Coordinates of C-alpha atoms and ligand atoms in Angstrom, one line a residue:
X1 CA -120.8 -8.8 85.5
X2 CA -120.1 -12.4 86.0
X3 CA -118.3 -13.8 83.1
X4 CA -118.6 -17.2 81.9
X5 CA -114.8 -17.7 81.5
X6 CA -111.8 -16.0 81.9
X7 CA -108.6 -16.1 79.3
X8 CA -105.7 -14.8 79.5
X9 CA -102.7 -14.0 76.9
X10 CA -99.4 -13.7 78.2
X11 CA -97.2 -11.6 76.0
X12 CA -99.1 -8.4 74.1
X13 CA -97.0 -8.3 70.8
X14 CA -98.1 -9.1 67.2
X15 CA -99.7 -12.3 67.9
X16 CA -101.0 -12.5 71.5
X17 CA -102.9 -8.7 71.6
X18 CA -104.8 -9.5 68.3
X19 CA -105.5 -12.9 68.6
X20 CA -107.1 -12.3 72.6
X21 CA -108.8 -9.2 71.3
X22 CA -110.8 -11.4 68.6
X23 CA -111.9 -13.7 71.2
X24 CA -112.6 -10.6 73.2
X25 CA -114.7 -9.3 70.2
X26 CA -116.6 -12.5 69.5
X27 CA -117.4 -13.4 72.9
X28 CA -118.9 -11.0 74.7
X29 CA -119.4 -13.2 77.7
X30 CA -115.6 -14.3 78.5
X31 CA -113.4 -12.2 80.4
X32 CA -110.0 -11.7 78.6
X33 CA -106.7 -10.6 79.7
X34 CA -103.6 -9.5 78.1
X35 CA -101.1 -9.3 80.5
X36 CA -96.8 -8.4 79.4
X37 CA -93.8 -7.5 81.1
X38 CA -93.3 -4.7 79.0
X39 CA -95.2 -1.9 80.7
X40 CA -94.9 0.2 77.5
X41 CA -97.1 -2.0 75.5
X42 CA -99.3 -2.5 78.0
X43 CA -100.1 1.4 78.0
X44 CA -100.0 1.7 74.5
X45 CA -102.4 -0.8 74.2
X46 CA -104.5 0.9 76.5
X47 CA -104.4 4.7 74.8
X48 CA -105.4 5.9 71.6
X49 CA -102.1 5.0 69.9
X50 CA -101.8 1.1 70.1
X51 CA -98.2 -0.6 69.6
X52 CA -99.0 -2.2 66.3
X53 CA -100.6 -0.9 63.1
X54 CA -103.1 -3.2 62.1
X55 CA -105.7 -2.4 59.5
X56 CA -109.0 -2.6 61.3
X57 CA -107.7 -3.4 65.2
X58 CA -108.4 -0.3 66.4
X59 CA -112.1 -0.6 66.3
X60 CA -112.2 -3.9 67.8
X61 CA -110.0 -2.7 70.3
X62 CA -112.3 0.6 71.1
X63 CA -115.5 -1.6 71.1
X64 CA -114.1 -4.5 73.6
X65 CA -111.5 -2.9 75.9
X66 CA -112.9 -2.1 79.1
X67 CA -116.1 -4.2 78.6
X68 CA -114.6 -8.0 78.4
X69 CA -111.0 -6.6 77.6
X70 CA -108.1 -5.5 79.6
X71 CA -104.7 -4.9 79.3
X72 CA -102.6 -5.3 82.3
X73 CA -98.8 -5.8 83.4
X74 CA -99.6 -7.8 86.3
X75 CA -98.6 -11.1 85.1
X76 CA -98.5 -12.6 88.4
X77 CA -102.2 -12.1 89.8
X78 CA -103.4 -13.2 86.6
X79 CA -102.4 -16.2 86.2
X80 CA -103.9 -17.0 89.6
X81 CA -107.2 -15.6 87.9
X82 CA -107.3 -17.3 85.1
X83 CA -108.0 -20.9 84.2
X84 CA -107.3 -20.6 80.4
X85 CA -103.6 -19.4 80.0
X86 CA -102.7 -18.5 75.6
X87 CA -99.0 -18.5 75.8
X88 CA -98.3 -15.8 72.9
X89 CA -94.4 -15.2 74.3
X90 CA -91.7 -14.2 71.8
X91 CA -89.6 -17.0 70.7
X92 CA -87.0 -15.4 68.3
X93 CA -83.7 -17.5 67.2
X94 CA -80.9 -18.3 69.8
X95 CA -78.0 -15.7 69.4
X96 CA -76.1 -17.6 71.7
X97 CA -74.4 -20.6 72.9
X98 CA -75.4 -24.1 71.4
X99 CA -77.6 -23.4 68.3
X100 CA -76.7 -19.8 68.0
X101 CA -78.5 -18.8 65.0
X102 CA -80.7 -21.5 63.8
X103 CA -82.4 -22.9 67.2
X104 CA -85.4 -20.7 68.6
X105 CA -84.5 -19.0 72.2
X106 CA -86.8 -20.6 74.7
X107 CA -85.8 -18.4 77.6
X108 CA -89.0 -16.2 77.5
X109 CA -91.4 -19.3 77.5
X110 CA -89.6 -21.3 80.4
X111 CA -90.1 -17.9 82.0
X112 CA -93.7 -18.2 81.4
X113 CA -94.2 -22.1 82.4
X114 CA -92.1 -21.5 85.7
X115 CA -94.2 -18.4 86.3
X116 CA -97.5 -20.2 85.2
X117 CA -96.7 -22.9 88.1
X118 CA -95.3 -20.9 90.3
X119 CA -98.5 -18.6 90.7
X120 CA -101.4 -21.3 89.8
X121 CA -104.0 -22.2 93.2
X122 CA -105.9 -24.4 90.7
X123 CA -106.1 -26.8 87.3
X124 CA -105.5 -25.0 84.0
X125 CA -105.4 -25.3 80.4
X126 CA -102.3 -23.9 78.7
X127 CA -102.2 -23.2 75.2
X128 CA -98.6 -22.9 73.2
X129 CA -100.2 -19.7 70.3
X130 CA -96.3 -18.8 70.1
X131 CA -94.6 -21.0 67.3
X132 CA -92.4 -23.9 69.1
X133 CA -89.9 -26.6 68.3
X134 CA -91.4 -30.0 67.9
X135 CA -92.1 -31.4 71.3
X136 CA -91.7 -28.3 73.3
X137 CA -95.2 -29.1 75.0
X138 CA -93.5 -32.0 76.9
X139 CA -90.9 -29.9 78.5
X140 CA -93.8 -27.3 79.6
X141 CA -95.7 -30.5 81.0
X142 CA -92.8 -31.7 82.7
X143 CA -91.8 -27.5 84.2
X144 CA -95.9 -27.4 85.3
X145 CA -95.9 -31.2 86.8
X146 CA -93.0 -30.6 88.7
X147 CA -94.9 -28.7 91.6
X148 CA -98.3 -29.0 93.8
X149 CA -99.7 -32.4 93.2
X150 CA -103.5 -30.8 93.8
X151 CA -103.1 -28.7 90.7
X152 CA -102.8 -30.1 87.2
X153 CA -102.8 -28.5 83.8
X154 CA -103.6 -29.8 80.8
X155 CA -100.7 -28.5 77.8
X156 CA -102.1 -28.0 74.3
X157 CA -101.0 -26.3 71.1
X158 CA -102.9 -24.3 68.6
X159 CA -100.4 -22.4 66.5
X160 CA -101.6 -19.0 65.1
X161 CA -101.6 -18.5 61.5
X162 CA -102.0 -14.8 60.9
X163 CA -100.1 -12.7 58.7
X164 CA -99.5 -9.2 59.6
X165 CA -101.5 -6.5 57.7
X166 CA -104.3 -8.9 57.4
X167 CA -104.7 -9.9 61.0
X168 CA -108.0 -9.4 61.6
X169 CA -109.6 -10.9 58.9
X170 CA -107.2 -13.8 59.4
X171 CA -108.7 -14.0 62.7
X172 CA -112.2 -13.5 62.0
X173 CA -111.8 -16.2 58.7
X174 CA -109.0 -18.2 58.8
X175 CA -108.9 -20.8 56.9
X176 CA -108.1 -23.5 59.5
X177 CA -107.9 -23.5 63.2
X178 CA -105.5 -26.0 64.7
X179 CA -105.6 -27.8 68.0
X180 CA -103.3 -30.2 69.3
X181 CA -103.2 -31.9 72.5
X182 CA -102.7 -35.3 74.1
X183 CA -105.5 -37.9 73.0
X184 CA -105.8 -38.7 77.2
X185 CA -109.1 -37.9 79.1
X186 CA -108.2 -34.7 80.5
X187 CA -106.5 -33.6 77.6
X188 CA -109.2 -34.3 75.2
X189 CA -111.6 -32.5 77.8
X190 CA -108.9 -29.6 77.5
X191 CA -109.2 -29.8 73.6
X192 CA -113.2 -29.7 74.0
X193 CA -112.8 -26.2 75.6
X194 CA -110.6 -25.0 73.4
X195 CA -113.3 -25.9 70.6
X196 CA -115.9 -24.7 72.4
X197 CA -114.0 -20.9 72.1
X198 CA -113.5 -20.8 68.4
X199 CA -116.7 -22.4 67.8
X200 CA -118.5 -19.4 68.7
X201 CA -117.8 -17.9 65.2
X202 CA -116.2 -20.4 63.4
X203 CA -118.2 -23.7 61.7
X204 CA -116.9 -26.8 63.4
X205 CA -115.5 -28.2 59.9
X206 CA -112.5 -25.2 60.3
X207 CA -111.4 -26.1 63.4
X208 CA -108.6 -29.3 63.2
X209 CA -107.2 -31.2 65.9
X210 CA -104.5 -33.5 66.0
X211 CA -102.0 -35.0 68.1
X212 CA -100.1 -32.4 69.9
X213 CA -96.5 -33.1 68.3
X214 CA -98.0 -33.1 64.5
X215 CA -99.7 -29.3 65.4
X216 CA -96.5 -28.1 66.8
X217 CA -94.7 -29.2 63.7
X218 CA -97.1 -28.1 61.6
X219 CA -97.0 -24.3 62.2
X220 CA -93.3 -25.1 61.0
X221 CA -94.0 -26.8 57.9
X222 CA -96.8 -23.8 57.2
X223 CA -94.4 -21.2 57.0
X224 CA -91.4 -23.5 55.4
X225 CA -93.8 -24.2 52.5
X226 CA -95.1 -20.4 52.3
X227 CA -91.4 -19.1 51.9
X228 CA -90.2 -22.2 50.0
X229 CA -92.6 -20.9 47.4
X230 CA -91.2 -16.9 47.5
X231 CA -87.9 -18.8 47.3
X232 CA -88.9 -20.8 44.2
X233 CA -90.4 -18.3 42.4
X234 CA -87.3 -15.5 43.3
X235 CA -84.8 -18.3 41.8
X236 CA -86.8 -18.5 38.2
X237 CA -86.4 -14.7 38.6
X238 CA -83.0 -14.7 38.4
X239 CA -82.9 -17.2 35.4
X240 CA -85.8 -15.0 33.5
X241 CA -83.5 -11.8 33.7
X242 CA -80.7 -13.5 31.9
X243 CA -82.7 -15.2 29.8
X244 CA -86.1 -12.2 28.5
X245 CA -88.9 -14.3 30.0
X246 CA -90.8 -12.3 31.9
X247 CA -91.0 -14.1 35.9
X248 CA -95.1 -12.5 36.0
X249 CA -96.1 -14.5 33.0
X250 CA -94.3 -17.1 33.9
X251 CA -96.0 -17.3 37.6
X252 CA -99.2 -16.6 36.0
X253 CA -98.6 -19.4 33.7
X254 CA -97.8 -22.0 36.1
X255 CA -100.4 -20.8 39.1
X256 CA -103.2 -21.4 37.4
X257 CA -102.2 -24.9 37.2
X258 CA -104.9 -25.7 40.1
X259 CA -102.6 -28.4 41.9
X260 CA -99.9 -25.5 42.2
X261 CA -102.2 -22.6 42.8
X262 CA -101.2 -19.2 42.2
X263 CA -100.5 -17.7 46.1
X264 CA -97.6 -16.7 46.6
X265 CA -96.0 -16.4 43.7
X266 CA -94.9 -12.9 43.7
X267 CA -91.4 -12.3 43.0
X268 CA -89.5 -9.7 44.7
X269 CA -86.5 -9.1 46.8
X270 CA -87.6 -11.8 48.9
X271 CA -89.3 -12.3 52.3
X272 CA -89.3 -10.7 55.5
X273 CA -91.4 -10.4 58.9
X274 CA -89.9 -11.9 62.0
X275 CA -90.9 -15.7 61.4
X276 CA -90.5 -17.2 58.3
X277 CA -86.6 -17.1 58.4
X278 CA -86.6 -17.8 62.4
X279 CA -89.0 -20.7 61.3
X280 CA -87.2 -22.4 59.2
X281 CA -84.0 -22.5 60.8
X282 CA -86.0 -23.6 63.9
X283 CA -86.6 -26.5 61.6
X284 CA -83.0 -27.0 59.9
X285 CA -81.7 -27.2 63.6
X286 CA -84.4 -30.0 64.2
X287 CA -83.5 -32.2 61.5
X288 CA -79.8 -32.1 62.4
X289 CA -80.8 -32.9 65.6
X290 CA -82.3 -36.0 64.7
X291 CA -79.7 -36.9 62.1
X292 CA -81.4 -36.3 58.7
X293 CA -78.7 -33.7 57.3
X294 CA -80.4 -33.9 53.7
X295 CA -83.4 -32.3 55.3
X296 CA -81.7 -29.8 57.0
X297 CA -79.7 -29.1 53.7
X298 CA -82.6 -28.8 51.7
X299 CA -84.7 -26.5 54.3
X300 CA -81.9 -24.5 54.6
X301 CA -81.9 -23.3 51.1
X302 CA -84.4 -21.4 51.2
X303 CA -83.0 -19.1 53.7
X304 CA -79.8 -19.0 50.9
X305 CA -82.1 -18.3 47.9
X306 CA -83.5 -15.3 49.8
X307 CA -80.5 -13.9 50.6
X308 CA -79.1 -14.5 46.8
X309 CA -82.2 -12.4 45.7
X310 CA -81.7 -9.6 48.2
X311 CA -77.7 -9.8 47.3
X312 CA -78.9 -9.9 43.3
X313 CA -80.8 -6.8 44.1
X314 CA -77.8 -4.4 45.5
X315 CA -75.5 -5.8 42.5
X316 CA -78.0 -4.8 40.2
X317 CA -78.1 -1.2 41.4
X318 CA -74.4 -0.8 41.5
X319 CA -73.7 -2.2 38.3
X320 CA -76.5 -0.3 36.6
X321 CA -75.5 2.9 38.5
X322 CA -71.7 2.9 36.7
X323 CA -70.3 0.8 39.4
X324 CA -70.4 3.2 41.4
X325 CA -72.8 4.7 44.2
X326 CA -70.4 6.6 46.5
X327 CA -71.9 10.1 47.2
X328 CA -75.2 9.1 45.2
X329 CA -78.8 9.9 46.9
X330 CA -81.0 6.8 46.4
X331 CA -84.5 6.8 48.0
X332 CA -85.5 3.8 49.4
X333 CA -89.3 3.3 49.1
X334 CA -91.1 1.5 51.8
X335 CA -89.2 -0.2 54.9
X336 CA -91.9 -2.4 56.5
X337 CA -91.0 -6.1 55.6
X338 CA -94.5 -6.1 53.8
X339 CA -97.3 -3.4 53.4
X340 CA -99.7 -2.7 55.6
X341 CA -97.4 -2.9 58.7
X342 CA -95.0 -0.9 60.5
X343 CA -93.3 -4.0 61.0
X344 CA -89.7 -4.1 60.2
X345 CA -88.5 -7.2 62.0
X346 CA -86.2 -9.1 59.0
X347 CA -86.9 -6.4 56.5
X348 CA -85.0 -6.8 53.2
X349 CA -85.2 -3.4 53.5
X350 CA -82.4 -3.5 56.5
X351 CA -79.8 -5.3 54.7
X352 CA -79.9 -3.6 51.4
X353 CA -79.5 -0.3 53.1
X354 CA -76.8 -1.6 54.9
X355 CA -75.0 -2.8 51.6
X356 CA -76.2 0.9 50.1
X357 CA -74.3 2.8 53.4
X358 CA -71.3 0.4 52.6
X359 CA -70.7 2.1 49.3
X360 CA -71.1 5.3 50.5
X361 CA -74.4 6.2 48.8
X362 CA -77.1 8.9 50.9
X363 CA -80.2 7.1 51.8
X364 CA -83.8 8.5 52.0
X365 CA -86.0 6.6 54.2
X366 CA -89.5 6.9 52.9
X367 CA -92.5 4.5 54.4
X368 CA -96.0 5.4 56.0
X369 CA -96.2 3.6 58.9
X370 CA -92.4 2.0 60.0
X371 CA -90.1 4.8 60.3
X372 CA -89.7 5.0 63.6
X373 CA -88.4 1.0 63.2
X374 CA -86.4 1.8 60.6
X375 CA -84.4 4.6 62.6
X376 CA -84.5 2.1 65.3
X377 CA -82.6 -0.8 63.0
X378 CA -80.2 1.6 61.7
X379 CA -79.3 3.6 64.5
X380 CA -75.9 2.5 64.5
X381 CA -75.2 2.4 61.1
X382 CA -72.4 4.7 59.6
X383 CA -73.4 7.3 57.1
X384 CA -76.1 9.4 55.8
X385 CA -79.4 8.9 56.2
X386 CA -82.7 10.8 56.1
X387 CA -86.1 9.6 57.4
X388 CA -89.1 11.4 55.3
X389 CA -92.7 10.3 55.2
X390 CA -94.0 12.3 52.4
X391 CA -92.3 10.5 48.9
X392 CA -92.4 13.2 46.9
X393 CA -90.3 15.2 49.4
X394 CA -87.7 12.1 50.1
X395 CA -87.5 11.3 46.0
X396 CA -86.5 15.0 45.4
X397 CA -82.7 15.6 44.1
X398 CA -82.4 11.7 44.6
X399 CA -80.3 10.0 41.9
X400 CA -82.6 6.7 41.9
X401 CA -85.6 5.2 43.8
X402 CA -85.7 1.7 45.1
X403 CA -89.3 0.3 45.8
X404 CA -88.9 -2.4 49.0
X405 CA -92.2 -2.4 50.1
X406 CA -95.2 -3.5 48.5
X407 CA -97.7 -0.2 50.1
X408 CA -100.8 0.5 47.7
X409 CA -99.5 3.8 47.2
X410 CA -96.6 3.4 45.7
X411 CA -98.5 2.3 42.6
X412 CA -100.2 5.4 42.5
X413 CA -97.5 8.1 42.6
X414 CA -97.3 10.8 39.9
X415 CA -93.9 9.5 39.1
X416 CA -93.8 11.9 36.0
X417 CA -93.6 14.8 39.1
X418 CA -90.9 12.6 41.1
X419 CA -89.0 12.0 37.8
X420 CA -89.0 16.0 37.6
X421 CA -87.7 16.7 41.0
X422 CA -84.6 13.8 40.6
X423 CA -81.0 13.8 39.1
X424 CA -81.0 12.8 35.5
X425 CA -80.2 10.2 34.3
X426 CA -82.9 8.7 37.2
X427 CA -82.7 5.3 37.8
X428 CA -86.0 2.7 39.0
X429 CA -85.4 -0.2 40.7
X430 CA -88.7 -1.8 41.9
X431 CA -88.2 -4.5 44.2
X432 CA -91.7 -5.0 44.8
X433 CA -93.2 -5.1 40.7
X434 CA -95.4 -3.2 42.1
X435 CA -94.7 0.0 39.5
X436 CA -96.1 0.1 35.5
X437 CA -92.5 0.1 34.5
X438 CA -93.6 0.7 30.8
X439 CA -95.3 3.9 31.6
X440 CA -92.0 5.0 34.1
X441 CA -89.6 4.5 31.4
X442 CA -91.9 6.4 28.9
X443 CA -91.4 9.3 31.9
X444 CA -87.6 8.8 31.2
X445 CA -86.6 6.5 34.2
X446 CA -84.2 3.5 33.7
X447 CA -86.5 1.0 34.9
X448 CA -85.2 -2.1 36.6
X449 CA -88.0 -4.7 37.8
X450 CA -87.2 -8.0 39.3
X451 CA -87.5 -11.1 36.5
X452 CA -88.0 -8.8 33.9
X453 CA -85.6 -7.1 31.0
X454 CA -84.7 -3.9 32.2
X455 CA -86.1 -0.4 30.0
X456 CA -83.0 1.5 30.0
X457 CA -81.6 4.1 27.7
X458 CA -77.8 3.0 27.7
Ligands
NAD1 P1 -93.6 -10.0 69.9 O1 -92.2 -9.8 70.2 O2 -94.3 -8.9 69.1 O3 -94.5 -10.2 71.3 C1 -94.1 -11.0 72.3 C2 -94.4 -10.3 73.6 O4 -94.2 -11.2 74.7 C3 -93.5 -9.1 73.9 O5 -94.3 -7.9 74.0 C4 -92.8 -9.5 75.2 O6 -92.6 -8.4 76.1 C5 -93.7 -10.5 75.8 N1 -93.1 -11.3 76.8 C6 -92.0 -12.0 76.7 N2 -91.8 -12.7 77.9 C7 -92.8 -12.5 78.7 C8 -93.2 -13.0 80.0 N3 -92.5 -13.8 80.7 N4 -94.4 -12.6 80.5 C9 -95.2 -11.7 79.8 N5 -94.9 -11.2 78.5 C10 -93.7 -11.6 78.0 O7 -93.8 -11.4 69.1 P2 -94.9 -11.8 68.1 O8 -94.6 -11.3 66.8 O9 -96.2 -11.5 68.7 O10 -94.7 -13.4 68.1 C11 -95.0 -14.2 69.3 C12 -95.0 -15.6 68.9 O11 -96.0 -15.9 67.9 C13 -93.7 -16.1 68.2 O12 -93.4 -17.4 68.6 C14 -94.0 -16.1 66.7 O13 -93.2 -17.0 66.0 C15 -95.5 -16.5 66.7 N6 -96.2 -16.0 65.6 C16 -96.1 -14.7 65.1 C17 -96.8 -14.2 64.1 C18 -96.7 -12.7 63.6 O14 -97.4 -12.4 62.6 N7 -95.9 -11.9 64.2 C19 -97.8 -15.0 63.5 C20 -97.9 -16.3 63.9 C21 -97.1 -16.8 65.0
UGA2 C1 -96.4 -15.3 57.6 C2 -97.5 -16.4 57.2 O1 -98.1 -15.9 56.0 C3 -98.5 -16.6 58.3 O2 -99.4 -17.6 58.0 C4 -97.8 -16.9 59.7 O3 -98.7 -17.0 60.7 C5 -96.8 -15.8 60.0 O4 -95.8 -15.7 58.9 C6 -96.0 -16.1 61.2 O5 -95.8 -17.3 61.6 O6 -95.4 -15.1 61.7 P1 -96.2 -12.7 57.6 O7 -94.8 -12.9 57.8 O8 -96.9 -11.7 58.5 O9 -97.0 -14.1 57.8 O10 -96.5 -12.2 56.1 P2 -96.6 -12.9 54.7 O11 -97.7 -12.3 54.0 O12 -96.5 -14.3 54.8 O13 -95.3 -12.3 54.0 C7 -94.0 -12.7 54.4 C8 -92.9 -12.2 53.5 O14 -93.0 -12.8 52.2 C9 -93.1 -10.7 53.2 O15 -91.8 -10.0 53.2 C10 -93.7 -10.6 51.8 O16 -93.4 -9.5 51.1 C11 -93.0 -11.8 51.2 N1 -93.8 -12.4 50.0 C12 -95.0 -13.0 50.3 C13 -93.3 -12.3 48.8 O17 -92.1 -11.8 48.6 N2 -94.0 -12.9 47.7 C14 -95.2 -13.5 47.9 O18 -95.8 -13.9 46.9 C15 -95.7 -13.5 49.2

């Protein structure tokens, strides 16, 4: 079949495989690629089991791959092939060197640009999907103009703004598409193209384009704001657990004010996932950079307010626990950094077992889906831990249950059977609110919810 394009995605992870694959799905007609050096992806991504959970993927997956979709590890070839290059590449924060810690680690997409112009016979258009500093499409334009004068390529940037668990409708309706690029001839042609792909199932009015330099900064500023809000609302939770207000009314209350909106408002022992934190930081380090240290300062605590809350949490257990947890078997429910994904990446999950080992306590490791991460991210950890799926099994002879994860299920246990099977007195902590804490203390649990007074028998 002769297709009427041909895209490719370089790097298969959480962004790049479901993003390509929608194009894949909605355009029949265009060939697309997904190309990473990671040859275990790639074949998971081309069995039965693929790499990432993701509620509905697999069906897309079955219904495109092989016809206009393939997954392949030859980076190389493909980018000779292809004239529409999405750069999906992990850009997680520097560990290392200058910027350790806050500045994203750019080493994976220079890679990319020196392998893009290294291996391209003719003009492309290459698209930054992977979140970037502010004016990284400059230093790709400069790594691809530094070669073959016969071969040009047009950089532009169109952030993704997915959210795990709900990728695909994310990707199917998002609420805005953004496209960057420079306002020059060829690169407003370049932009045109771009349109051209997400106009096939999304109404022109979506689709936003912009300088190139306000889109890169604004995938920032998305995510800053998102978790500025988690952080705002986790801080009044503190404040309503000293002081009996209730942190749900009190986001109810104040979300319904239509110019603050009630999204993400849900208080809990605050966010995960492997961006928002990264993000952030990403844009601390930029402000210092360019001298505006009140910014920074200001950005910056939002990262301390969600570690406060996480820190708030394991105080809470040990003080309510008799100071003491050393011996005690607490089951930690859910591990995924938010439900629906087996994602663990920046889990609060992670460092509150960490603080649990640290006082000696036995964890049980429930969660549907991200178990395997979660033995992965504590493999070197000292102590006891268990990994059980079923949570009836992992609550039983525990002394108290911790709820990280927001999963579905979790509302829906019989918790008068798990209240049975534990050591008395049982203890609840429900980092999530996800639990009817009335009904659970009416069981006999000590119930601890986040921004709420405690039900406790002591
Ligand atoms: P990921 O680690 O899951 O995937 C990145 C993939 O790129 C890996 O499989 C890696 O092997 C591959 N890779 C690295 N260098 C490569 C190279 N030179 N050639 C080919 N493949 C290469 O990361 P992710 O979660 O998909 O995130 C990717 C980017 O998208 C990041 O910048 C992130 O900030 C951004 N983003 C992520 C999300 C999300 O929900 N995870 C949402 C929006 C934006
Ligand atoms: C987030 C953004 O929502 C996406 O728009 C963005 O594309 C993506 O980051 C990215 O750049 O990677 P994601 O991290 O997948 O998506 O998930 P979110 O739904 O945003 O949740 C992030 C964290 O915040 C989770 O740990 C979640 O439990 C927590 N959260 C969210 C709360 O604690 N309270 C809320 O009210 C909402």
């Amino acid at each position: 079949m002769k297709f009427k394009k041909k895209i490719l995605g370089i790097g298969a992870g959480y962004v790049g495989a479901p993003s390509m694959v929608m194009i894949a799905s909605k355009c029949p007609d265009y060939k697309v690629t997904v190309v990473d050096i990671n040859p275990e992806r790639i074949a998971a991504w081309n069995s039965d089991r693929l790499p990432v959970y993701e509620p509905g993927l697999d069906a897309i997956v079955r219904k495109t791959r092989g016809r206009n979709l393939f997954f392949s590890t030859d980076v190389e070839a493909q980018i000779q092939e292809n004239d529409i290059i999405f750069v999906c590449v992990n850009t997680p924060t520097k560990t290392f060197g200058a910027g350790a810690g806050m500045a994203a680690d750019l080493q994976y997409w220079e890679k990319t640009a020196r392998q893009i112009l290294e291996n391209s016979k003719t003009s492309k258009i290459v698209i930054e999907k992977s979140t970037l500093p502010i004016k990284t499409a400059q230093a790709m334009e400069r790594i691809l103009s530094s070669g073959k004068k016969n071969v040009s390529f047009d950089v532009l940037s169109n952030p993704e703004f997915m959210a795990e668990g709900t990728a695909v409708n994310d990707l199917e309706n998002p609420d805005r598409v953004l496209i960057g690029s420079r306002e020059t001839k060829s690169g407003l042609a370049a932009r045109a193209a771009l349109v051209e792909i997400y106009t096939r199932w999304l109404p022109r009015e979506k689709i936003i384009t912009s300088n190139i330099w306000s889109a890169e900064l604004s995938k920032l500023v998305a995510n800053a704001f998102l978790a500025q809000r988690v952080s705002s609302i986790n801080s009044i939770s503190a404040l309503c657990e000293k002081a009996d207000a209730d942190i749900s009314e009190v986001a109810h209350a104040v979300g319904t004010d239509s110019r603050i909106g009630a999204k993400f408002l849900k208080a809990g022992i605050g966010f995960g996932g492997s961006c928002f934190k990264k993000d952030i930081l990403n844009l601390v380090y930029l402000c210092r950079f360019y001298g505006l240290p009140e910014v920074a300062a200001y950005w910056e605590s939002v990262v301390r307010i969600n570690e406060y809350q996480q820190d708030r949490f394991i105080a809470n257990i040990l003080r309510s626990m008799f100071n003491t947890l050393a011996g005690k078997k607490i089951c930690v429910l859910g591990f995924a950094f938010k439900a629906d994904t087996g994602d663990t990446r920046e889990s609060p999950a992670i460092h509150i077992t960490r603080k649990l080992l640290a006082e000696h306590a036995e964890v049980v490791i429930s969660d549907p889906q991200a178990l395997a991460n979660a033995a992965a991210d504590l493999a070197h950890e000292k102590g006891k831990i268990s990994y059980v799926e079923d949570p009836y099994r992992a609550a039983a002879g525990c002394h108290a249950l911790a709820v990280m994860t927001d999963w579905e299920a979790y509302r829906k246990l019989d918790y008068r059977k798990i209240y049975k099977s534990m050591v008395k007195p049982a203890f609840l902590f429900d980092g999530r609110n996800i639990v009817d804490h009335r009904k659970c203390f009416e069981i006999g649990f000590n119930v601890f919810p986040i921004g709420k007074p405690a039900l406790t028998r002591f």
